[in-house]
Short mmCIF file of C-alpha atoms and ligand atoms in Angstrom, two decimals:
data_model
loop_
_atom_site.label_atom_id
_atom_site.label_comp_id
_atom_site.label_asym_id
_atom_site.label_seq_id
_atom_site.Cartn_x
_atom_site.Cartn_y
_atom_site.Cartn_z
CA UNK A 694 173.22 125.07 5.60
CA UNK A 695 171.22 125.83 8.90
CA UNK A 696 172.34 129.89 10.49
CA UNK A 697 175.16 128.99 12.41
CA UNK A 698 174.21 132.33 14.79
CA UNK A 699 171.32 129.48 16.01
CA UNK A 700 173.33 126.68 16.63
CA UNK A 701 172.88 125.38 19.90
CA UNK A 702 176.58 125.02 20.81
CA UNK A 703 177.07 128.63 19.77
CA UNK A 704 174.42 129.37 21.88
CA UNK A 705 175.33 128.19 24.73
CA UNK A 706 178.54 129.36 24.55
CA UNK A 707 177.01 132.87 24.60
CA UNK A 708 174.88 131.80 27.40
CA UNK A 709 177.87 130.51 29.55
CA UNK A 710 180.78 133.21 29.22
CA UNK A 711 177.42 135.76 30.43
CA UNK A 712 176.29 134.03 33.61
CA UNK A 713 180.32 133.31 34.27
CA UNK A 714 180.75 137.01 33.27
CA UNK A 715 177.55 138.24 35.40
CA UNK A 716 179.13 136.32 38.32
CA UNK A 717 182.20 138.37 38.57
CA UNK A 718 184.70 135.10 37.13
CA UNK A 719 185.78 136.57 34.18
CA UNK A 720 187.17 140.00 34.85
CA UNK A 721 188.04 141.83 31.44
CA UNK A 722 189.76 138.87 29.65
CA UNK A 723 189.84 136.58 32.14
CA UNK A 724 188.91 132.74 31.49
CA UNK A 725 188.46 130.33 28.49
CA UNK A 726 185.96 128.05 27.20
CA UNK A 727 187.11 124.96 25.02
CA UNK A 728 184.07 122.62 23.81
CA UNK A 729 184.47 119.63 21.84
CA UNK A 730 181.48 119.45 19.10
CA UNK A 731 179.78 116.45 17.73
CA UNK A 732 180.91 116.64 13.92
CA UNK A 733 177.67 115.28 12.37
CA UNK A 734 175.84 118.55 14.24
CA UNK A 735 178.49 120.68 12.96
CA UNK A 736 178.21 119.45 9.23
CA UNK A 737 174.52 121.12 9.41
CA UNK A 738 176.02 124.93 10.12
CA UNK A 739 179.47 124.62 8.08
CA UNK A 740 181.25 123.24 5.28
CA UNK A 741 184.12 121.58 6.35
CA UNK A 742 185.83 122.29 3.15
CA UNK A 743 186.35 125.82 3.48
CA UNK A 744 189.17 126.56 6.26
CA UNK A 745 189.54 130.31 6.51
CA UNK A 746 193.14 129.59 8.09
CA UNK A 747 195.74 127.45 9.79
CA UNK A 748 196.95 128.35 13.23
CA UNK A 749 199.85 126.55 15.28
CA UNK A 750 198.76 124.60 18.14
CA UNK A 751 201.91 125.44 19.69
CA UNK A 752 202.18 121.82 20.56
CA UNK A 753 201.63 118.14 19.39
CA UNK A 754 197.99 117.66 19.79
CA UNK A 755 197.97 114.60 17.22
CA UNK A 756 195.47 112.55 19.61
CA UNK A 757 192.79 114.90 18.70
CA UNK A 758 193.56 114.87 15.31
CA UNK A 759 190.05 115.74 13.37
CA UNK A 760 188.14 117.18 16.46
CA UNK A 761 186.25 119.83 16.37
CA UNK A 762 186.04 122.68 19.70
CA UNK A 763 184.74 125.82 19.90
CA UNK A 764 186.97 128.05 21.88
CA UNK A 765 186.90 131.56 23.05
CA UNK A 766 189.24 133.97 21.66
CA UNK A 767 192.70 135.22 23.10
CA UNK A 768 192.18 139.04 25.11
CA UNK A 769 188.90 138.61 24.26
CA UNK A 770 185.77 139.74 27.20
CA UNK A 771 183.73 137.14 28.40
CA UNK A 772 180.56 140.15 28.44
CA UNK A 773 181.23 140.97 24.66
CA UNK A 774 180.45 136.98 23.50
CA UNK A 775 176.71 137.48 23.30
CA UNK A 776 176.53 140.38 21.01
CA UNK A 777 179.40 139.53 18.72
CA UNK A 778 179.92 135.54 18.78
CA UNK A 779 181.93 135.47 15.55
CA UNK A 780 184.75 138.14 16.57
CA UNK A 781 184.98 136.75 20.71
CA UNK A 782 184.59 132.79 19.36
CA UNK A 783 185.87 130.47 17.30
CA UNK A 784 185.54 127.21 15.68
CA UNK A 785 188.20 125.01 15.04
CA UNK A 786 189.40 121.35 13.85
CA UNK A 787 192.76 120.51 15.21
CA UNK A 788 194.44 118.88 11.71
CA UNK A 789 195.44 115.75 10.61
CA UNK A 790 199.38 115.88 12.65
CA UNK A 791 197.93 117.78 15.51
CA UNK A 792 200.15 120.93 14.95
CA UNK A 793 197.70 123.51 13.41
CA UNK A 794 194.16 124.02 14.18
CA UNK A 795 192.18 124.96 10.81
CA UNK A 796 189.98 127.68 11.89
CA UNK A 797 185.94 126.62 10.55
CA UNK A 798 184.42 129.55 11.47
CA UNK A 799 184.93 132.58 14.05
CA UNK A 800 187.67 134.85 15.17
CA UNK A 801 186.29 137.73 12.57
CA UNK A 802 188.96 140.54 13.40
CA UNK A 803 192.08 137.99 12.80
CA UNK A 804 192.24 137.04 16.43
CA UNK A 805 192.58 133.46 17.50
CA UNK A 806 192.31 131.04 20.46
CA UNK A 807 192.89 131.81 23.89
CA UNK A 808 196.34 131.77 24.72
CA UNK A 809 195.61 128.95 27.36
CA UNK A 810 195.19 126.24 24.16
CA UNK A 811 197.61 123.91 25.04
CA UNK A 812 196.20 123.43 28.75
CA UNK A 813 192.76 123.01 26.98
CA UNK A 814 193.58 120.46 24.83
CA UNK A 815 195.90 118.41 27.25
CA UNK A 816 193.39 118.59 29.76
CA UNK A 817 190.43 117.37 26.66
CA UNK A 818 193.02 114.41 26.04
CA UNK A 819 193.64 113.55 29.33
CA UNK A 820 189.61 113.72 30.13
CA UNK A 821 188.63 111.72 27.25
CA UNK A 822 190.66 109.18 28.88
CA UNK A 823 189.30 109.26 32.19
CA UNK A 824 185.93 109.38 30.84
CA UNK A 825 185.08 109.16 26.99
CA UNK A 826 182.13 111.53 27.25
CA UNK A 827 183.80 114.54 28.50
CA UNK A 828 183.48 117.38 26.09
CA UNK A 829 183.94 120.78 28.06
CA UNK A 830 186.97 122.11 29.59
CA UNK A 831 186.45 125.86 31.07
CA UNK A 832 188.52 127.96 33.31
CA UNK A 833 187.99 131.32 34.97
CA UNK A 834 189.24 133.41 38.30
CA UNK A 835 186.24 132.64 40.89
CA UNK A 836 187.05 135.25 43.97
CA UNK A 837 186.49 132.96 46.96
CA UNK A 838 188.13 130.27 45.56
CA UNK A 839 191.02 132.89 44.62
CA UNK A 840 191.43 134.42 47.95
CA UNK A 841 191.62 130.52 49.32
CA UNK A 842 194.55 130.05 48.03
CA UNK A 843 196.28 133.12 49.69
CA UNK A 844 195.51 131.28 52.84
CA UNK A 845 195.13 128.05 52.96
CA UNK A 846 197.66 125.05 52.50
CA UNK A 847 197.44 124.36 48.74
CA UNK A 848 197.36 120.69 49.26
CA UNK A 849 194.91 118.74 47.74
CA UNK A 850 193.78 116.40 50.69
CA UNK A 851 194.07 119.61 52.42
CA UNK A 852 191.89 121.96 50.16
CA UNK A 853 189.10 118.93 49.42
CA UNK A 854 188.89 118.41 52.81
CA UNK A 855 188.36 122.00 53.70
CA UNK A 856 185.74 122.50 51.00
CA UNK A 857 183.22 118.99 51.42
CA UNK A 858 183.41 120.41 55.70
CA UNK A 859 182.13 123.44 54.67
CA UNK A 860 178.42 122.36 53.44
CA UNK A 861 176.59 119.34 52.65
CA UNK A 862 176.10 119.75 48.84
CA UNK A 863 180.35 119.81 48.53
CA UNK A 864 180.70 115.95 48.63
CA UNK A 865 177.67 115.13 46.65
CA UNK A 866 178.81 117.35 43.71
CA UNK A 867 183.05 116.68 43.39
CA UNK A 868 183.07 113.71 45.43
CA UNK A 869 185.97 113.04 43.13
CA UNK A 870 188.22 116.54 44.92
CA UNK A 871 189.75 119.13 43.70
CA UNK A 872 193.18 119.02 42.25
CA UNK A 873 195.50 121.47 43.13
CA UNK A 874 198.97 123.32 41.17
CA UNK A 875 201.62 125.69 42.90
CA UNK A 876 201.65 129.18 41.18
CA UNK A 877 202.86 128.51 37.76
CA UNK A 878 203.48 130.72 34.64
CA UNK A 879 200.13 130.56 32.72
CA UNK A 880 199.57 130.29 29.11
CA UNK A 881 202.71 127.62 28.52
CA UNK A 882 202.86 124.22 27.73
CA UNK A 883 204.38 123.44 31.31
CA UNK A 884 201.56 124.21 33.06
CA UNK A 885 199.25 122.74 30.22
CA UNK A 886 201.03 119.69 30.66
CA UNK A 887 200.97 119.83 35.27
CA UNK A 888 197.20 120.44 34.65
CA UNK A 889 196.21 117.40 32.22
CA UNK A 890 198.18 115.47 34.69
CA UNK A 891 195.88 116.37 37.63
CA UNK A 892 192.81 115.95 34.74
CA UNK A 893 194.02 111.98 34.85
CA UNK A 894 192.11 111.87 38.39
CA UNK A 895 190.30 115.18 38.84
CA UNK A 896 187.34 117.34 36.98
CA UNK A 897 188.01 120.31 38.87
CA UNK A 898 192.12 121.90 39.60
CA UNK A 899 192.55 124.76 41.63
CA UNK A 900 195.46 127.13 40.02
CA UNK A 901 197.01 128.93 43.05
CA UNK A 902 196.99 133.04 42.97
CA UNK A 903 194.79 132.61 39.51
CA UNK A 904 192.06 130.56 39.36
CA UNK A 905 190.41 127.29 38.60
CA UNK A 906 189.62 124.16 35.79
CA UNK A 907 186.73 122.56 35.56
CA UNK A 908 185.87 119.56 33.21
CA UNK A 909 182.90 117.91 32.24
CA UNK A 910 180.25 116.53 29.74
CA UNK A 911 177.77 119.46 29.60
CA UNK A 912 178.39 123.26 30.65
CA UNK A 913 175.52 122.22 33.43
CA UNK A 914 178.03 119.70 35.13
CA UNK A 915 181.08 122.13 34.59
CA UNK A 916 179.60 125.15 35.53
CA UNK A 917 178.14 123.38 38.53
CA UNK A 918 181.43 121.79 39.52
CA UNK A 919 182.80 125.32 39.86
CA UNK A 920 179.94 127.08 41.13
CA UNK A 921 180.07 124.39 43.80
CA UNK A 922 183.97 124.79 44.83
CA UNK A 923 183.60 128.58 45.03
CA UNK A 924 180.39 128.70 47.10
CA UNK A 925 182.49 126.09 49.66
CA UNK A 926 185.61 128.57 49.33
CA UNK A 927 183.07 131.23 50.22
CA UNK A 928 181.65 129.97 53.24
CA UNK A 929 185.19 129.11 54.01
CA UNK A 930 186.23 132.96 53.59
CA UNK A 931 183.36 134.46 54.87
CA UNK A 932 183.94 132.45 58.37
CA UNK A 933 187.37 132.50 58.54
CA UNK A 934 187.79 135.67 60.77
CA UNK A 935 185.48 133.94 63.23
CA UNK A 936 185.82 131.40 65.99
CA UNK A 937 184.59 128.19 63.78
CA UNK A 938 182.51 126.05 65.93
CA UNK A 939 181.83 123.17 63.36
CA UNK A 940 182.02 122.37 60.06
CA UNK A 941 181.00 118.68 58.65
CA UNK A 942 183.25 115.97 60.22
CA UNK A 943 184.56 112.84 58.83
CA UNK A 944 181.79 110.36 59.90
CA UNK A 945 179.43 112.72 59.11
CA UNK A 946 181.21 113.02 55.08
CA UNK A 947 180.82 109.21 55.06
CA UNK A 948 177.00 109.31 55.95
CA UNK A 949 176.41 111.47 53.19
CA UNK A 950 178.46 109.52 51.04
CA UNK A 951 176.69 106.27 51.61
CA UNK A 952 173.75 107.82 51.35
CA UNK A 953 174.14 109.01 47.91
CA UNK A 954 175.86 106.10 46.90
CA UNK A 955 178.99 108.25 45.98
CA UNK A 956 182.39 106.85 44.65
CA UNK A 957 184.57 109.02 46.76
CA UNK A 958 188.27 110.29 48.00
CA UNK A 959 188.82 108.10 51.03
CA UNK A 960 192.31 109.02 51.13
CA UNK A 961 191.02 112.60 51.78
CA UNK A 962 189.21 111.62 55.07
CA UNK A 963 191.31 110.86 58.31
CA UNK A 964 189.02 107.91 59.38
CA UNK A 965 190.03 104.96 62.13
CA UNK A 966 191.32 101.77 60.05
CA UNK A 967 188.51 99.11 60.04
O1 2HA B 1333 192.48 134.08 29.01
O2 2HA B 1333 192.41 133.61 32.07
O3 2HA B 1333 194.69 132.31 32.13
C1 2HA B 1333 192.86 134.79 30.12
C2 2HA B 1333 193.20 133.88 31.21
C3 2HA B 1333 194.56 133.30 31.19
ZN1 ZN B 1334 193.18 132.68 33.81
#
């Protein structure tokens, strides 16, 4: 068996919750990670016959029956991963009739996943859907994109909008939008379940007064999807006590989209009919 402390999921994991960590999106034990693993990589690091426990799902997760994630711990600190991976993660395989996951490896001091589970996984399911490759879903408490939604219509034609006129690079990256919830009680299946339905037609959903989801194939694409939304939400803040004297306009969105050939929200724009 090859040191699972060297794995390259685990490290990047460690990698990840830092930079989110280092830019001020994960205060104390803010955020989440969930990563589904390619099994055959897995096999190399652990022995899928030992399970070290069983813990509830807390809800019927039977389509993922036999995956594998990695998933940060419950109250655990996004700047403690690095130096202790085994107490602040955890592996898991989600078991044969989706009610327990059968903890692999991780969660040292008895601790388990992050109390935001069910969202993961009905986001992961409603992903893998929309696109078979996904693997990541991540969430954390960005502060532009935070204060946003103290003051801005939480609409999603309304929020997209606002955040591709803000600078050119918005478009490009989430030409798909940004999905957007009311304030909801976190950590329960209803909001697990409002989010994976947004997840059925967007990689990124804005969770008002808390924070945001991102999904994706690689941490690159997910960490750039948010990265992306809160440097728009930033320039939006940052101007907003000013007189505003332009910000991209419609015909100028669908420029840029034709000229990066992007498959985009056409809904979102307010353009003449043809
Ligand atoms: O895990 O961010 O939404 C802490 C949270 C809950
Ligand atoms: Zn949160």
């Amino acid at each position: 068996m090859k040191n699972i402390f060297e794995a390259p999921f685990v490290r990047e994991m460690e990698r990840t919750t830092a930079n989110m960590y280092r830019l001020g999106w994960d205060e104390r034990n803010g955020g989440n990670i969930s990563y589904m693993l390619d099994e055959a990589l897995v096999g190399k690091y652990l022995d899928f016959n030992t399970v070290l426990r069983r813990i509830p799902t807390g809800f019927d997760a039977k389509e993922l029956a036999g995956k594998i994630f990695i998933v940060t711990g419950t109250g655990k600190y996004f700047k403690n991963v690095d130096d202790d991976p085994e107490t602040n993660l955890g592996i898991i395989r989600i078991s044969e009739n989706g009610l327990d996951a059968e903890l692999l490896w991780g969660y040292k001091d008895g601790g388990r996943f992050t109390s935001e589970l069910p969202s993961h996984l009905m986001s992961h399911i409603a992903r893998l859907k929309a696109d078979p490759k996904n693997r990541i879903i991540m969430h954390c408490h960005p502060d532009y994109t935070l204060a946003m939604t103290q003051v801005h219509e939480m609409e999603e034609k309304a929020v997209t909008r606002t955040l591709w006129g803000q600078m050119t690079e918005s478009i490009v990256v989430f030409p798909d939008g940004v999905g957007v919830l009311p304030w909801m009680v976190c950590g329960t299946n209803e909001i697990g379940r409002a989010t994976a339905e947004k997840m059925k037609d967007f990689r990124l959903v804005i969770w008002t007064l808390h924070g945001i989801y991102g999904a994706g194939r690689s941490m690159d694409e997910v960490f750039g999807l948010i990265e992306t939304v809160e440097k728009a939400a930033k320039q939006y803040m940052l101007t907003l006590p000013y007189d505003k004297k332009q910000c991209i306009s419609d015909e100028e969105l669908v420029a840029l989209a034709e000229q990066f050939g992007l498959t985009y929200r056409k809904d979102f724009l307010d353009l003449p009919q043809a």
